Amino acid sequence: MDKKISIIFDTDMDTDCDDAGAFAMLLEAHLSNKVQLLGVVADSMNSYAAPCCEMIAKYYGVKVPVGTTYSYCYPETAADKERFADYIRHSKNCFLAGKSYNYSFTKEINKSDSDYPSATKVYRKLLSEAEDNSVTVLCVGMLTAAAYALSSPPDDISPLNGVELFRKKVKKIITMGNPRKINDFNWGKDALGAEEFFSFSPVPIYISAEGTDVFTGGHLSSDLTKEHPLRRAYEIWLSGQNLSRPSWDLIASLYAIRPDAPYFYCENLDGGWYDGTKKQFYKGNKSDKNIKQIFLNCEPSKMAELLNRCMLGDFTDI
């Protein structure tokens, strides 16, 4: 029997409800022994993301380490304020529009962001304890936390620096972003972090941009109880019941769970790099990076059906 895939989930858990959908899929896959969820990194300039992640995991009865970027990276210098200005503005607008399910969930857990260790510490600890070449890192938000972890120096957790630790322990990194789009949302909200990530990463990178025409989640209001955080996340974000949303993060999550599934294929981008100033990804031979892009090998309706089932823990034939 093949070994279970070990996954670190790196999420903003703030700017859309598909983060909650992707997390639910991973939790269900963990409980079904499809994967081993090692831990969660709340990669957000929002203080509610980390407690929200813990609250959702607790609802599923899963205890995993949660790390945060907010309390350790929140802008203090003028340069940092400019770096994260777009993200902070967007997050505040979501809050003012009543879309912030993470705020509602955080009120139900007696913790604040400062109660969590740094994302870098969680990354380093989880990787140092993992088997060599065994970990899939799934990033469905900014690349801030991964960039910080990659640039970290040796410490009391590991004598290896971040690049060495990733090279030894990580099998692949999946990032949800669009290489053809200037100022892609996830990468553009911390363009410097994205540039550093693509520059530092010593392991294969898989880019997932699919999901715009794959609508999921409309079944949650009917199939889950009113108290269920997944249903609540979608209803709060979408301001109503039985509504669907594009499935960017969910597709990246399914690929992390089943990279060999027939519903996907990958194309080699022949290297690539990210220009943080122009907020643009360039593919080609300027770098020796192993970078591939994930594409759907099925109709959007078929993928929607699969994702809707996986959110509820049904991995039949997947």
CSV table of C-alpha atoms in Angstrom, one decimal:
chain,number,residue,atom,x,y,z
A,1,MET,CA,0.0,0.0,0.0
A,2,ASP,CA,1.3,3.5,-0.9
A,3,LYS,CA,2.3,5.8,1.9
A,4,LYS,CA,-0.2,8.6,2.7
A,5,ILE,CA,0.7,12.0,1.3
A,6,SER,CA,1.8,14.4,4.1
A,7,ILE,CA,0.4,17.9,3.6
A,8,ILE,CA,1.1,21.3,5.1
A,9,PHE,CA,-1.8,23.6,4.4
A,10,ASP,CA,-0.8,27.3,3.9
A,11,THR,CA,-3.9,29.5,3.6
A,12,ASP,CA,-5.0,33.1,4.0
A,13,MET,CA,-8.4,31.9,5.4
A,14,ASP,CA,-9.7,35.4,4.9
A,15,THR,CA,-10.3,36.6,1.4
A,16,ASP,CA,-12.8,34.0,0.1
A,17,CYS,CA,-14.9,31.0,1.3
A,18,ASP,CA,-13.0,28.6,-1.0
A,19,ASP,CA,-10.3,28.5,1.6
A,20,ALA,CA,-12.8,26.9,4.0
A,21,GLY,CA,-13.9,24.5,1.2
A,22,ALA,CA,-10.3,23.5,0.5
A,23,PHE,CA,-9.6,23.0,4.3
A,24,ALA,CA,-12.7,20.9,4.7
A,25,MET,CA,-11.6,18.6,1.9
A,26,LEU,CA,-8.2,18.2,3.6
A,27,LEU,CA,-9.7,17.5,7.0
A,28,GLU,CA,-12.1,15.0,5.5
A,29,ALA,CA,-9.2,13.3,3.6
A,30,HIS,CA,-7.2,13.2,6.8
A,31,LEU,CA,-10.1,11.6,8.7
A,32,SER,CA,-10.5,9.1,5.8
A,33,ASN,CA,-6.8,8.2,6.0
A,34,LYS,CA,-6.3,9.5,2.4
A,35,VAL,CA,-3.6,12.0,3.6
A,36,GLN,CA,-1.9,13.1,6.7
A,37,LEU,CA,-2.5,16.7,7.5
A,38,LEU,CA,0.7,17.8,9.3
A,39,GLY,CA,-0.3,21.4,10.1
A,40,VAL,CA,-1.8,24.6,9.0
A,41,VAL,CA,-0.2,28.0,8.3
A,42,ALA,CA,-2.5,31.1,8.5
A,43,ASP,CA,-0.8,33.3,5.9
A,44,SER,CA,-2.8,36.5,6.4
A,45,MET,CA,-2.5,40.1,7.4
A,46,ASN,CA,-5.7,39.5,9.3
A,47,SER,CA,-5.7,38.6,13.0
A,48,TYR,CA,-8.7,36.3,12.7
A,49,ALA,CA,-7.2,33.7,10.3
A,50,ALA,CA,-5.3,31.5,12.7
A,51,PRO,CA,-8.1,31.2,15.3
A,52,CYS,CA,-10.5,30.5,12.5
A,53,CYS,CA,-8.3,27.6,11.3
A,54,GLU,CA,-8.2,26.1,14.7
A,55,MET,CA,-11.9,26.5,15.2
A,56,ILE,CA,-12.7,24.7,12.0
A,57,ALA,CA,-10.2,21.9,12.7
A,58,LYS,CA,-11.7,21.4,16.2
A,59,TYR,CA,-15.2,21.1,14.7
A,60,TYR,CA,-13.9,18.1,12.7
A,61,GLY,CA,-12.1,16.7,15.8
A,62,VAL,CA,-8.7,17.2,14.2
A,63,LYS,CA,-5.9,18.6,16.3
A,64,VAL,CA,-3.0,20.1,14.2
A,65,PRO,CA,-0.4,22.8,14.8
A,66,VAL,CA,-1.4,26.2,13.5
A,67,GLY,CA,1.1,29.0,12.7
A,68,THR,CA,0.5,32.6,11.8
A,69,THR,CA,2.2,35.4,9.9
A,70,TYR,CA,0.0,38.2,11.3
A,71,SER,CA,1.6,38.7,14.7
A,72,TYR,CA,5.1,38.3,13.3
A,73,CYS,CA,4.9,40.1,9.9
A,74,TYR,CA,2.3,42.7,10.4
A,75,PRO,CA,3.5,46.0,8.8
A,76,GLU,CA,5.4,48.3,11.0
A,77,THR,CA,7.9,49.9,8.6
A,78,ALA,CA,6.8,52.1,5.7
A,79,ALA,CA,8.1,49.5,3.3
A,80,ASP,CA,6.1,46.8,4.9
A,81,LYS,CA,3.0,49.0,5.0
A,82,GLU,CA,3.3,49.5,1.3
A,83,ARG,CA,4.1,45.8,0.7
A,84,PHE,CA,0.8,44.7,2.3
A,85,ALA,CA,-1.4,47.7,1.6
A,86,ASP,CA,-3.6,46.0,-1.0
A,87,TYR,CA,-4.1,43.0,1.1
A,88,ILE,CA,-5.1,44.9,4.2
A,89,ARG,CA,-7.4,47.2,2.2
A,90,HIS,CA,-9.1,44.2,0.6
A,91,SER,CA,-9.5,42.4,4.0
A,92,LYS,CA,-11.0,45.4,5.6
A,93,ASN,CA,-13.5,45.8,2.7
A,94,CYS,CA,-14.5,42.2,3.2
A,95,PHE,CA,-15.1,42.8,6.9
A,96,LEU,CA,-17.1,46.0,6.3
A,97,ALA,CA,-19.2,44.1,3.7
A,98,GLY,CA,-20.0,41.4,6.4
A,99,LYS,CA,-18.2,38.7,4.5
A,100,SER,CA,-15.6,37.8,7.2
A,101,TYR,CA,-16.6,34.4,8.5
A,102,ASN,CA,-13.2,34.2,10.1
A,103,TYR,CA,-14.2,37.0,12.5
A,104,SER,CA,-17.5,35.2,13.4
A,105,PHE,CA,-15.6,32.0,14.0
A,106,THR,CA,-12.8,33.6,16.1
A,107,LYS,CA,-15.4,35.0,18.5
A,108,GLU,CA,-16.3,31.4,19.3
A,109,ILE,CA,-12.8,30.4,20.4
A,110,ASN,CA,-11.0,31.9,23.4
A,111,LYS,CA,-7.8,32.7,21.5
A,112,SER,CA,-6.2,35.6,19.6
A,113,ASP,CA,-3.6,35.6,16.9
A,114,SER,CA,-0.7,36.2,19.3
A,115,ASP,CA,-1.4,32.9,21.0
A,116,TYR,CA,0.0,31.0,18.0
A,117,PRO,CA,3.6,30.4,17.0
A,118,SER,CA,5.1,32.0,13.9
A,119,ALA,CA,4.4,30.4,10.5
A,120,THR,CA,8.2,30.0,10.1
A,121,LYS,CA,8.5,28.1,13.4
A,122,VAL,CA,5.7,25.7,12.5
A,123,TYR,CA,7.1,25.2,9.0
A,124,ARG,CA,10.5,24.4,10.4
A,125,LYS,CA,9.3,22.1,13.1
A,126,LEU,CA,6.9,20.1,10.9
A,127,LEU,CA,9.6,19.8,8.1
A,128,SER,CA,12.3,18.8,10.5
A,129,GLU,CA,10.2,16.0,11.9
A,130,ALA,CA,9.0,14.7,8.5
A,131,GLU,CA,10.6,11.9,6.5
A,132,ASP,CA,12.8,13.0,3.7
A,133,ASN,CA,11.1,14.0,0.4
A,134,SER,CA,7.7,13.3,1.8
A,135,VAL,CA,5.9,16.6,2.3
A,136,THR,CA,3.5,18.4,-0.1
A,137,VAL,CA,3.2,22.1,0.7
A,138,LEU,CA,-0.2,23.5,-0.4
A,139,CYS,CA,-0.3,27.3,-0.7
A,140,VAL,CA,-3.7,28.7,-1.6
A,141,GLY,CA,-3.1,32.3,-0.5
A,142,MET,CA,-0.1,34.6,-0.5
A,143,LEU,CA,3.4,33.1,-0.6
A,144,THR,CA,4.6,35.2,2.4
A,145,ALA,CA,4.9,32.4,4.9
A,146,ALA,CA,6.6,30.1,2.5
A,147,ALA,CA,9.1,32.8,1.5
A,148,TYR,CA,9.9,33.6,5.2
A,149,ALA,CA,10.4,29.9,5.9
A,150,LEU,CA,12.6,29.4,2.9
A,151,SER,CA,14.8,32.3,4.0
A,152,SER,CA,15.0,31.2,7.6
A,153,PRO,CA,18.4,30.6,9.2
A,154,PRO,CA,19.4,27.5,11.2
A,155,ASP,CA,18.1,27.5,14.7
A,156,ASP,CA,17.4,25.2,17.7
A,157,ILE,CA,14.7,23.3,15.6
A,158,SER,CA,17.1,22.3,12.8
A,159,PRO,CA,20.7,23.0,11.9
A,160,LEU,CA,19.5,23.4,8.3
A,161,ASN,CA,18.5,26.7,6.8
A,162,GLY,CA,15.2,27.1,5.1
A,163,VAL,CA,16.2,26.2,1.6
A,164,GLU,CA,18.2,23.2,2.8
A,165,LEU,CA,15.2,22.0,4.9
A,166,PHE,CA,12.8,22.3,2.0
A,167,ARG,CA,15.2,20.6,-0.3
A,168,LYS,CA,15.5,17.7,2.1
A,169,LYS,CA,11.9,17.3,3.2
A,170,VAL,CA,9.6,18.7,0.6
A,171,LYS,CA,8.5,16.7,-2.4
A,172,LYS,CA,6.5,19.4,-4.1
A,173,ILE,CA,4.9,22.8,-3.5
A,174,ILE,CA,1.5,23.6,-5.0
A,175,THR,CA,0.6,27.3,-5.3
A,176,MET,CA,-2.7,28.6,-6.4
A,177,GLY,CA,-2.1,31.5,-8.8
A,178,ASN,CA,-2.4,32.4,-12.4
A,179,PRO,CA,0.9,32.7,-14.3
A,180,ARG,CA,-0.8,34.4,-17.2
A,181,LYS,CA,-2.3,37.2,-15.2
A,182,ILE,CA,-0.5,40.4,-14.3
A,183,ASN,CA,-1.1,41.2,-10.6
A,184,ASP,CA,-2.6,37.8,-9.8
A,185,PHE,CA,-4.6,38.1,-6.6
A,186,ASN,CA,-2.6,35.6,-4.4
A,187,TRP,CA,0.8,36.4,-5.7
A,188,GLY,CA,0.2,40.1,-6.2
A,189,LYS,CA,-1.0,40.7,-2.6
A,190,ASP,CA,2.6,40.1,-1.5
A,191,ALA,CA,4.6,40.5,-4.7
A,192,LEU,CA,7.9,40.6,-2.9
A,193,GLY,CA,7.1,37.3,-1.1
A,194,ALA,CA,6.1,35.7,-4.4
A,195,GLU,CA,9.4,36.9,-6.0
A,196,GLU,CA,11.4,35.4,-3.1
A,197,PHE,CA,9.4,32.2,-3.1
A,198,PHE,CA,10.0,31.5,-6.8
A,199,SER,CA,13.7,32.5,-6.4
A,200,PHE,CA,14.4,30.5,-3.2
A,201,SER,CA,12.4,27.3,-3.8
A,202,PRO,CA,14.7,24.3,-4.4
A,203,VAL,CA,11.8,21.8,-5.1
A,204,PRO,CA,9.3,21.3,-7.9
A,205,ILE,CA,6.6,23.9,-8.0
A,206,TYR,CA,3.1,23.1,-9.3
A,207,ILE,CA,0.9,26.1,-10.3
A,208,SER,CA,-2.9,25.7,-10.1
A,209,ALA,CA,-5.0,28.4,-11.8
A,210,GLU,CA,-8.1,26.3,-12.6
A,211,GLY,CA,-11.5,26.9,-11.0
A,212,THR,CA,-13.0,30.0,-12.5
A,213,ASP,CA,-15.7,28.0,-14.3
A,214,VAL,CA,-16.1,25.3,-11.7
A,215,PHE,CA,-18.9,26.3,-9.3
A,216,THR,CA,-19.3,24.5,-6.0
A,217,GLY,CA,-20.8,24.8,-2.6
A,218,GLY,CA,-24.4,25.3,-3.5
A,219,HIS,CA,-25.3,22.0,-1.8
A,220,LEU,CA,-23.9,22.9,1.6
A,221,SER,CA,-27.0,24.7,2.9
A,222,SER,CA,-29.1,21.6,2.3
A,223,ASP,CA,-26.6,18.9,3.3
A,224,LEU,CA,-25.0,20.4,6.4
A,225,THR,CA,-26.4,21.6,9.7
A,226,LYS,CA,-26.7,25.3,10.4
A,227,GLU,CA,-23.9,25.0,12.9
A,228,HIS,CA,-21.4,23.5,10.5
A,229,PRO,CA,-18.5,26.0,9.9
A,230,LEU,CA,-18.2,25.0,6.2
A,231,ARG,CA,-21.9,25.8,5.5
A,232,ARG,CA,-21.6,29.0,7.6
A,233,ALA,CA,-18.4,30.1,5.8
A,234,TYR,CA,-20.1,29.9,2.4
A,235,GLU,CA,-23.4,31.5,3.6
A,236,ILE,CA,-21.6,34.4,5.3
A,237,TRP,CA,-19.3,35.0,2.3
A,238,LEU,CA,-22.0,34.7,-0.3
A,239,SER,CA,-24.7,36.5,1.8
A,240,GLY,CA,-27.2,33.7,1.3
A,241,GLN,CA,-28.0,30.0,1.2
A,242,ASN,CA,-27.6,27.5,-1.6
A,243,LEU,CA,-25.2,29.7,-3.5
A,244,SER,CA,-22.0,28.5,-5.3
A,245,ARG,CA,-18.6,29.9,-5.8
A,246,PRO,CA,-15.6,29.3,-8.2
A,247,SER,CA,-13.4,26.6,-6.9
A,248,TRP,CA,-9.8,27.7,-7.3
A,249,ASP,CA,-8.5,26.6,-3.8
A,250,LEU,CA,-10.5,23.4,-3.9
A,251,ILE,CA,-9.0,22.2,-7.2
A,252,ALA,CA,-5.5,22.8,-5.8
A,253,SER,CA,-6.5,20.9,-2.7
A,254,LEU,CA,-7.8,17.9,-4.7
A,255,TYR,CA,-4.6,17.8,-6.7
A,256,ALA,CA,-2.6,17.8,-3.4
A,257,ILE,CA,-4.7,14.9,-2.2
A,258,ARG,CA,-4.7,12.9,-5.5
A,259,PRO,CA,-1.9,14.2,-7.8
A,260,ASP,CA,-2.2,11.0,-9.9
A,261,ALA,CA,-5.9,11.3,-10.5
A,262,PRO,CA,-7.0,11.2,-14.1
A,263,TYR,CA,-8.9,14.5,-13.7
A,264,PHE,CA,-5.6,16.4,-14.1
A,265,TYR,CA,-2.6,16.8,-16.4
A,266,CYS,CA,0.4,19.0,-16.1
A,267,GLU,CA,2.5,21.0,-18.6
A,268,ASN,CA,6.1,22.0,-18.0
A,269,LEU,CA,6.7,25.7,-18.1
A,270,ASP,CA,10.5,25.3,-18.8
A,271,GLY,CA,11.5,27.2,-15.7
A,272,GLY,CA,10.2,30.5,-14.6
A,273,TRP,CA,10.5,33.5,-12.2
A,274,TYR,CA,8.3,36.2,-10.7
A,275,ASP,CA,9.0,39.9,-11.0
A,276,GLY,CA,7.7,41.5,-7.8
A,277,THR,CA,7.9,45.0,-9.2
A,278,LYS,CA,5.9,44.2,-12.3
A,279,LYS,CA,3.8,41.7,-10.4
A,280,GLN,CA,4.2,39.3,-13.3
A,281,PHE,CA,5.3,35.7,-13.7
A,282,TYR,CA,7.6,34.8,-16.6
A,283,LYS,CA,8.1,31.3,-17.9
A,284,GLY,CA,11.1,30.1,-19.8
A,285,ASN,CA,14.7,29.3,-19.5
A,286,LYS,CA,15.9,32.2,-17.4
A,287,SER,CA,15.8,29.8,-14.4
A,288,ASP,CA,16.6,26.2,-13.9
A,289,LYS,CA,13.4,25.8,-11.7
A,290,ASN,CA,11.2,22.8,-12.1
A,291,ILE,CA,7.8,24.5,-12.6
A,292,LYS,CA,4.7,22.9,-14.0
A,293,GLN,CA,1.1,24.1,-14.4
A,294,ILE,CA,-1.9,22.0,-13.5
A,295,PHE,CA,-4.8,21.7,-15.9
A,296,LEU,CA,-8.2,20.0,-15.8
A,297,ASN,CA,-8.6,16.8,-17.7
A,298,CYS,CA,-12.3,16.7,-17.4
A,299,GLU,CA,-15.4,18.9,-17.9
A,300,PRO,CA,-16.0,21.6,-15.3
A,301,SER,CA,-19.3,20.0,-14.4
A,302,LYS,CA,-17.5,16.7,-13.6
A,303,MET,CA,-14.9,18.5,-11.4
A,304,ALA,CA,-17.7,20.4,-9.6
A,305,GLU,CA,-19.4,17.1,-8.8
A,306,LEU,CA,-16.1,15.6,-7.5
A,307,LEU,CA,-15.4,18.6,-5.3
A,308,ASN,CA,-18.9,18.8,-3.9
A,309,ARG,CA,-18.6,15.2,-2.8
A,310,CYS,CA,-15.1,15.6,-1.4
A,311,MET,CA,-16.2,18.6,0.8
A,312,LEU,CA,-18.6,16.1,2.4
A,313,GLY,CA,-16.0,13.4,2.8
A,314,ASP,CA,-17.0,11.2,-0.1
A,315,PHE,CA,-13.8,10.2,-1.9
A,316,THR,CA,-15.4,7.3,-3.8
A,317,ASP,CA,-13.5,6.6,-7.1
A,318,ILE,CA,-11.2,9.5,-6.4
